[in-house]
mmCIF file of C-alpha atoms and ligand atoms in Angstrom:
data_model
loop_
_atom_site.group_PDB
_atom_site.id
_atom_site.type_symbol
_atom_site.label_atom_id
_atom_site.label_comp_id
_atom_site.label_asym_id
_atom_site.label_seq_id
_atom_site.Cartn_x
_atom_site.Cartn_y
_atom_site.Cartn_z
ATOM 1 C CA VAL F 8 -3.597 0.776 4.669
ATOM 2 C CA ASP F 9 -5.612 2.644 1.782
ATOM 3 C CA ALA F 10 -2.947 5.090 0.975
ATOM 4 C CA LEU F 11 -0.499 2.286 0.357
ATOM 5 C CA GLN F 12 -3.045 0.122 -1.711
ATOM 6 C CA GLU F 13 -3.726 3.194 -3.765
ATOM 7 C CA ILE F 14 0.319 3.788 -4.394
ATOM 8 C CA ALA F 15 0.276 0.059 -5.166
ATOM 9 C CA ASP F 16 -2.772 0.017 -7.456
ATOM 10 C CA LYS F 17 -1.514 3.363 -9.424
ATOM 11 C CA TYR F 18 2.292 1.880 -10.068
ATOM 12 C CA ASN F 19 1.117 -1.745 -10.319
ATOM 13 C CA LEU F 20 2.903 -3.178 -7.286
ATOM 14 C CA LYS F 21 2.410 -5.811 -5.102
ATOM 15 C CA LEU F 22 1.344 -4.829 -1.599
ATOM 16 C CA ILE F 23 2.680 -7.325 1.729
ATOM 17 C CA PHE F 24 1.821 -6.088 4.674
ATOM 18 C CA ASP F 25 4.054 -6.759 7.888
ATOM 19 C CA ALA F 26 1.345 -7.703 10.113
ATOM 20 C CA ALA F 27 3.825 -9.268 12.957
ATOM 21 C CA HIS F 28 2.054 -8.130 16.021
ATOM 22 C CA ALA F 29 -1.515 -7.274 14.530
ATOM 23 C CA PHE F 30 -2.886 -10.963 15.240
ATOM 24 C CA GLY F 31 -6.929 -10.035 16.591
ATOM 25 C CA CYS F 32 -6.462 -6.333 15.370
ATOM 26 C CA THR F 33 -8.811 -4.435 13.032
ATOM 27 C CA TYR F 34 -8.477 -1.766 10.496
ATOM 28 C CA HIS F 35 -11.999 0.367 9.969
ATOM 29 C CA GLY F 36 -13.873 -2.847 11.567
ATOM 30 C CA ASN F 37 -12.028 -5.299 9.139
ATOM 31 C CA ASN F 38 -9.589 -8.075 10.542
ATOM 32 C CA ILE F 39 -6.144 -7.448 9.757
ATOM 33 C CA GLY F 40 -5.033 -10.263 7.620
ATOM 34 C CA GLN F 41 -6.977 -9.396 4.475
ATOM 35 C CA PHE F 42 -5.108 -6.197 3.088
ATOM 36 C CA GLY F 43 -2.986 -5.836 0.300
ATOM 37 C CA ASP F 44 -1.725 -9.358 -1.836
ATOM 38 C CA ALA F 45 -0.559 -11.059 1.214
ATOM 39 C CA GLU F 46 -0.154 -10.132 5.206
ATOM 40 C CA ILE F 47 2.560 -11.939 7.490
ATOM 41 C CA PHE F 48 1.569 -12.624 11.369
ATOM 42 C CA SER F 49 4.520 -13.501 13.485
ATOM 43 C CA PHE F 50 3.707 -16.035 16.407
ATOM 44 C CA HIS F 51 7.110 -15.040 18.178
ATOM 45 C CA ALA F 52 6.784 -15.637 22.276
ATOM 46 C CA THR F 53 7.122 -11.618 22.059
ATOM 47 C CA LYS F 54 3.682 -11.741 20.395
ATOM 48 C CA THR F 55 0.159 -11.649 22.016
ATOM 49 C CA MET F 56 -0.413 -14.587 19.976
ATOM 50 C CA ASN F 57 2.586 -17.080 20.594
ATOM 51 C CA ALA F 58 3.722 -20.395 19.292
ATOM 52 C CA PHE F 59 7.210 -19.937 20.472
ATOM 53 C CA GLU F 60 8.501 -19.203 16.851
ATOM 54 C CA GLY F 61 6.818 -19.213 13.609
ATOM 55 C CA GLY F 62 4.105 -17.162 11.919
ATOM 56 C CA ALA F 63 1.193 -17.381 9.553
ATOM 57 C CA VAL F 64 0.883 -15.808 5.802
ATOM 58 C CA THR F 65 -2.875 -14.998 4.744
ATOM 59 C CA THR F 66 -3.876 -14.021 1.480
ATOM 60 C CA ASN F 67 -6.974 -13.840 -0.598
ATOM 61 C CA ASN F 68 -4.915 -14.983 -3.749
ATOM 62 C CA ALA F 69 -5.965 -18.982 -4.142
ATOM 63 C CA GLU F 70 -2.951 -19.043 -6.756
ATOM 64 C CA LEU F 71 -0.485 -17.628 -3.931
ATOM 65 C CA ALA F 72 -1.743 -19.811 -1.546
ATOM 66 C CA LYS F 73 -1.184 -22.670 -3.454
ATOM 67 C CA LYS F 74 2.533 -21.891 -4.161
ATOM 68 C CA MET F 75 3.015 -20.879 -0.461
ATOM 69 C CA ARG F 76 1.758 -24.086 0.726
ATOM 70 C CA LEU F 77 4.286 -25.800 -1.838
ATOM 71 C CA MET F 78 6.886 -23.802 -0.637
ATOM 72 C CA LYS F 79 6.734 -24.074 2.722
ATOM 73 C CA ASN F 80 6.743 -28.388 2.189
ATOM 74 C CA PHE F 81 9.847 -28.704 0.064
ATOM 75 C CA GLY F 82 7.811 -28.036 -3.530
ATOM 76 C CA PHE F 83 6.005 -31.258 -2.862
ATOM 77 C CA SER F 84 2.352 -31.811 -4.529
ATOM 78 C CA GLY F 85 2.298 -35.250 -4.072
ATOM 79 C CA TYR F 86 4.293 -38.513 -3.180
ATOM 80 C CA ASP F 87 7.906 -38.520 -4.734
ATOM 81 C CA GLN F 88 6.659 -35.317 -6.709
ATOM 82 C CA VAL F 89 8.285 -31.749 -6.281
ATOM 83 C CA THR F 90 6.628 -29.144 -8.524
ATOM 84 C CA TYR F 91 7.780 -26.048 -7.219
ATOM 85 C CA ILE F 92 10.861 -24.463 -5.066
ATOM 86 C CA GLY F 93 10.685 -24.962 -1.239
ATOM 87 C CA THR F 94 12.176 -25.422 1.718
ATOM 88 C CA ASN F 95 11.299 -26.449 5.201
ATOM 89 C CA GLY F 96 8.871 -24.022 6.421
ATOM 90 C CA LYS F 97 6.445 -26.568 8.317
ATOM 91 C CA MET F 98 5.446 -25.612 11.785
ATOM 92 C CA SER F 99 6.734 -28.052 14.305
ATOM 93 C CA GLU F 100 4.038 -30.103 16.352
ATOM 94 C CA ILE F 101 5.372 -28.180 19.573
ATOM 95 C CA ALA F 102 4.819 -25.059 18.085
ATOM 96 C CA ALA F 103 1.258 -25.914 16.998
ATOM 97 C CA ALA F 104 0.496 -27.111 20.493
ATOM 98 C CA MET F 105 1.763 -24.060 22.158
ATOM 99 C CA GLY F 106 -0.196 -21.740 19.245
ATOM 100 C CA ILE F 107 -3.576 -23.831 20.245
ATOM 101 C CA THR F 108 -2.833 -23.022 23.766
ATOM 102 C CA SER F 109 -1.801 -19.403 23.124
ATOM 103 C CA PHE F 110 -5.113 -18.787 21.233
ATOM 104 C CA GLU F 111 -7.452 -20.470 23.632
ATOM 105 C CA SER F 112 -5.746 -17.783 26.378
ATOM 106 C CA LEU F 113 -5.895 -14.849 23.869
ATOM 107 C CA ALA F 114 -9.072 -13.407 25.242
ATOM 108 C CA GLU F 115 -7.253 -13.421 28.815
ATOM 109 C CA PHE F 116 -3.965 -11.945 27.302
ATOM 110 C CA VAL F 117 -5.742 -9.103 25.514
ATOM 111 C CA GLU F 118 -7.720 -8.044 28.871
ATOM 112 C CA VAL F 119 -4.508 -8.202 30.599
ATOM 113 C CA ASN F 120 -2.692 -6.123 27.692
ATOM 114 C CA ARG F 121 -5.846 -3.726 28.255
ATOM 115 C CA GLU F 122 -5.608 -3.124 32.156
ATOM 116 C CA HIS F 123 -1.980 -2.441 31.726
ATOM 117 C CA PHE F 124 -2.597 0.093 28.987
ATOM 118 C CA GLU F 125 -4.854 1.893 30.613
ATOM 119 C CA LEU F 126 -3.308 1.990 34.268
ATOM 120 C CA TYR F 127 -0.132 3.151 32.273
ATOM 121 C CA GLU F 128 -2.605 5.872 30.620
ATOM 122 C CA LYS F 129 -4.103 6.989 34.019
ATOM 123 C CA GLU F 130 -0.662 7.001 35.700
ATOM 124 C CA LEU F 131 1.438 9.144 32.888
ATOM 125 C CA SER F 132 -1.586 11.061 31.875
ATOM 126 C CA GLY F 133 -1.808 15.284 32.097
ATOM 127 C CA ARG F 134 1.703 15.855 31.331
ATOM 128 C CA ASP F 135 3.006 18.122 28.529
ATOM 129 C CA ASP F 136 6.287 16.267 28.210
ATOM 130 C CA LEU F 137 5.104 12.840 27.403
ATOM 131 C CA LEU F 138 2.219 11.377 25.402
ATOM 132 C CA ILE F 139 0.879 7.904 25.626
ATOM 133 C CA LYS F 140 0.172 6.725 21.927
ATOM 134 C CA GLY F 141 -3.622 5.659 21.732
ATOM 135 C CA TYR F 142 -5.664 2.649 20.252
ATOM 136 C CA SER F 143 -8.851 3.875 18.643
ATOM 137 C CA PRO F 144 -11.663 3.143 20.437
ATOM 138 C CA LYS F 145 -13.400 2.268 16.924
ATOM 139 C CA GLU F 146 -11.472 -0.644 16.283
ATOM 140 C CA THR F 147 -10.511 -4.143 17.966
ATOM 141 C CA THR F 148 -6.913 -4.238 19.407
ATOM 142 C CA SER F 149 -4.967 -6.724 21.531
ATOM 143 C CA TYR F 150 -2.958 -3.809 23.489
ATOM 144 C CA PRO F 151 0.308 -5.447 22.052
ATOM 145 C CA TYR F 152 2.438 -2.273 22.742
ATOM 146 C CA VAL F 153 2.502 0.470 25.514
ATOM 147 C CA VAL F 154 4.250 3.051 23.670
ATOM 148 C CA ILE F 155 5.127 6.541 25.029
ATOM 149 C CA GLU F 156 6.391 9.443 23.102
ATOM 150 C CA LEU F 157 8.660 11.985 24.805
ATOM 151 C CA LEU F 158 7.858 15.851 23.671
ATOM 152 C CA GLY F 159 10.021 18.618 23.910
ATOM 153 C CA GLU F 160 13.337 19.921 22.743
ATOM 154 C CA GLU F 161 15.599 17.642 25.023
ATOM 155 C CA ALA F 162 13.185 14.402 24.312
ATOM 156 C CA PRO F 163 15.992 12.654 22.058
ATOM 157 C CA LEU F 164 19.054 12.863 24.609
ATOM 158 C CA LEU F 165 16.148 12.365 27.640
ATOM 159 C CA ARG F 166 14.593 9.281 25.870
ATOM 160 C CA ASP F 167 18.324 7.612 25.553
ATOM 161 C CA VAL F 168 18.926 8.277 29.420
ATOM 162 C CA MET F 169 15.546 7.356 30.348
ATOM 163 C CA VAL F 170 16.000 3.918 28.765
ATOM 164 C CA GLN F 171 19.639 3.237 30.702
ATOM 165 C CA LEU F 172 17.831 4.544 33.860
ATOM 166 C CA LEU F 173 15.009 1.913 33.358
ATOM 167 C CA HIS F 174 17.344 -0.897 32.341
ATOM 168 C CA ALA F 175 19.476 -0.053 35.948
ATOM 169 C CA GLU F 176 16.384 -0.875 37.572
ATOM 170 C CA ASN F 177 15.884 -4.246 35.399
ATOM 171 C CA ILE F 178 12.921 -2.404 33.640
ATOM 172 C CA ILE F 179 13.453 -3.549 30.172
ATOM 173 C CA ALA F 180 12.138 -0.962 28.615
ATOM 174 C CA ARG F 181 12.776 -0.522 24.909
ATOM 175 C CA ARG F 182 13.567 1.839 21.697
ATOM 176 C CA TYR F 183 11.923 -0.543 19.567
ATOM 177 C CA PHE F 184 11.972 0.758 16.183
ATOM 178 C CA TYR F 185 15.282 2.133 16.333
ATOM 179 C CA PRO F 186 17.086 3.035 14.420
ATOM 180 C CA GLY F 187 14.477 2.490 11.788
ATOM 181 C CA CYS F 188 15.080 -0.341 9.174
ATOM 182 C CA HIS F 189 16.492 2.623 6.359
ATOM 183 C CA ASN F 190 19.603 2.569 8.702
ATOM 184 C CA MET F 191 20.029 -0.756 8.657
ATOM 185 C CA GLU F 192 21.789 -3.375 6.297
ATOM 186 C CA PRO F 193 21.020 -3.882 3.824
ATOM 187 C CA TYR F 194 18.923 -0.953 3.290
ATOM 188 C CA ARG F 195 21.460 1.475 4.519
ATOM 189 C CA SER F 196 23.869 0.286 1.904
ATOM 190 C CA HIS F 197 21.357 0.690 -0.866
ATOM 191 C CA PHE F 198 19.633 3.658 0.137
ATOM 192 C CA PRO F 199 22.639 5.760 2.111
ATOM 193 C CA ASN F 200 20.443 8.822 1.757
ATOM 194 C CA ALA F 201 16.850 7.729 2.666
ATOM 195 C CA TYR F 202 16.997 9.293 6.117
ATOM 196 C CA LEU F 203 16.631 12.470 4.367
ATOM 197 C CA LEU F 204 13.434 11.223 2.887
ATOM 198 C CA LEU F 205 11.784 9.980 6.186
ATOM 199 C CA PRO F 206 12.064 13.245 8.575
ATOM 200 C CA GLU F 207 8.858 11.948 10.193
ATOM 201 C CA THR F 208 10.757 8.605 11.086
ATOM 202 C CA GLU F 209 13.774 10.109 12.109
ATOM 203 C CA ASP F 210 12.115 12.392 14.521
ATOM 204 C CA ILE F 211 9.675 9.740 16.329
ATOM 205 C CA MET F 212 12.449 6.856 16.446
ATOM 206 C CA ARG F 213 14.555 9.348 18.737
ATOM 207 C CA ARG F 214 11.385 10.102 20.869
ATOM 208 C CA VAL F 215 10.071 6.949 21.389
ATOM 209 C CA VAL F 216 10.054 4.549 24.538
ATOM 210 C CA CYS F 217 8.368 0.904 24.322
ATOM 211 C CA LEU F 218 7.046 -0.162 27.906
ATOM 212 C CA PRO F 219 6.878 -3.473 29.485
ATOM 213 C CA THR F 220 3.175 -5.192 29.289
ATOM 214 C CA GLY F 221 1.930 -8.704 29.323
ATOM 215 C CA THR F 222 0.722 -11.325 31.444
ATOM 216 C CA THR F 223 4.213 -11.669 32.962
ATOM 217 C CA VAL F 224 4.027 -7.969 34.305
ATOM 218 C CA THR F 225 1.962 -7.121 37.492
ATOM 219 C CA THR F 226 -0.152 -4.238 38.233
ATOM 220 C CA GLU F 227 2.436 -2.849 40.934
ATOM 221 C CA ALA F 228 5.083 -3.611 38.164
ATOM 222 C CA VAL F 229 3.523 -0.969 36.237
ATOM 223 C CA GLN F 230 2.822 1.512 38.814
ATOM 224 C CA THR F 231 6.537 1.202 39.884
ATOM 225 C CA ILE F 232 7.369 1.965 36.310
ATOM 226 C CA CYS F 233 5.149 5.074 36.115
ATOM 227 C CA HIS F 234 6.694 6.179 39.222
ATOM 228 C CA ILE F 235 10.270 6.196 37.909
ATOM 229 C CA ILE F 236 9.201 7.391 34.624
ATOM 230 C CA ARG F 237 7.691 10.434 36.178
ATOM 231 C CA LEU F 238 10.546 10.877 38.708
ATOM 232 C CA ILE F 239 12.657 11.054 35.783
ATOM 233 C CA LEU F 240 10.802 13.672 33.928
ATOM 234 C CA ASP F 241 10.263 15.928 36.918
ATOM 235 C CA ASN F 242 14.420 15.753 36.797
ATOM 236 C CA LYS F 243 15.153 15.887 33.744
ATOM 237 C CA LYS F 244 17.488 19.035 33.987
ATOM 238 C CA THR F 245 19.244 17.488 36.837
ATOM 239 C CA LEU F 246 19.654 13.883 34.954
ATOM 240 C CA LEU F 247 20.380 15.344 31.630
ATOM 241 C CA ALA F 248 22.972 17.499 33.268
ATOM 242 C CA GLU F 249 24.682 14.438 35.152
ATOM 243 C CA PHE F 250 24.806 12.367 32.260
ATOM 244 C CA ASP F 251 26.332 15.293 30.070
ATOM 245 C CA ALA F 252 29.315 15.265 32.867
ATOM 246 C CA ALA F 253 29.456 11.835 32.838
ATOM 247 C CA SER F 254 29.881 11.153 28.861
ATOM 248 C CA THR F 255 32.218 14.552 28.913
ATOM 249 C CA SER F 256 34.452 12.931 31.568
ATOM 250 C CA GLN F 257 34.489 9.565 29.930
ATOM 251 C CA HIS F 258 35.555 10.710 26.635
ATOM 252 C CA SER F 259 38.194 12.894 28.111
ATOM 253 C CA SER F 260 40.009 10.284 30.008
HETATM 254 C C1 PLP K 323 7.263 -5.260 12.929
HETATM 255 C C2 PLP K 323 7.691 -6.463 13.159
HETATM 256 N N1 PLP K 323 7.927 -7.447 11.713
HETATM 257 C C3 PLP K 323 8.666 -8.373 11.779
HETATM 258 C C4 PLP K 323 8.714 -9.017 13.086
HETATM 259 C C5 PLP K 323 9.777 -10.380 12.827
HETATM 260 O O1 PLP K 323 8.747 -11.589 13.272
HETATM 261 P P1 PLP K 323 9.562 -12.994 13.848
HETATM 262 O O2 PLP K 323 10.583 -12.848 14.785
HETATM 263 O O3 PLP K 323 8.393 -13.877 13.847
HETATM 264 O O4 PLP K 323 10.078 -13.215 12.474
HETATM 265 C C6 PLP K 323 8.575 -8.379 14.087
HETATM 266 C C7 PLP K 323 9.002 -9.091 15.679
HETATM 267 O O5 PLP K 323 9.397 -8.691 16.587
HETATM 268 C C8 PLP K 323 8.122 -7.283 14.378
HETATM 269 O O6 PLP K 323 7.723 -6.481 15.447
#
């Protein structure tokens, strides 16, 4: 946050944060939503704070807030008066009702996420081939994601094999931030060499897996998922050899 603000200040740029999953989280003890020129939260059903769809923009800039209020309501500033460009970006009643319901249960959702995260941590700790991305004890978080990072030379191959095997068990683990914005349109065509400038992103996006959490996941399910992950890691050599043989025979047939 601070480093990006420094760059924005230096080059006189606007700074807009994607805070999609950061509802109820803090940075240096301050609530997310007050940084940069604006922050954008998602209330999609996959988020801890859920209104089916939709989101919110927060800003400390009163002028910008006024413009956004006009923009989401066709630019109407009064009866029969359109004074700004706009579209229909209003939140529907049913989404708002869901949002309020979700907000009322937020503490409960966060508690379930925390319990799941701590169980994953306990079940998968002490290994040199896997790291659980932690949350700072100094900050408030909703534990929205359980992200594991595979370590070692074979990590990228093993990651893809792991996701396939988990899917085969009906465990919808995700590579998530793969293959990275810079490898998707329109950025890919605009900046075809971006991958050369982003070695850290290129490395990490090949090694991470996002594991299931939230209130629809049971404690037993977390234990089963961890058991399968340990099995995969403990048998990685055999599994990688089998996947290699299977893909070779697929390509030659
Ligand atoms: C980092 C990030 N940005 C943006 C979005 C998109 O949010 P929405 O679906 O509400 O537009 C998501 C949703 O998963 C996200 O995780």
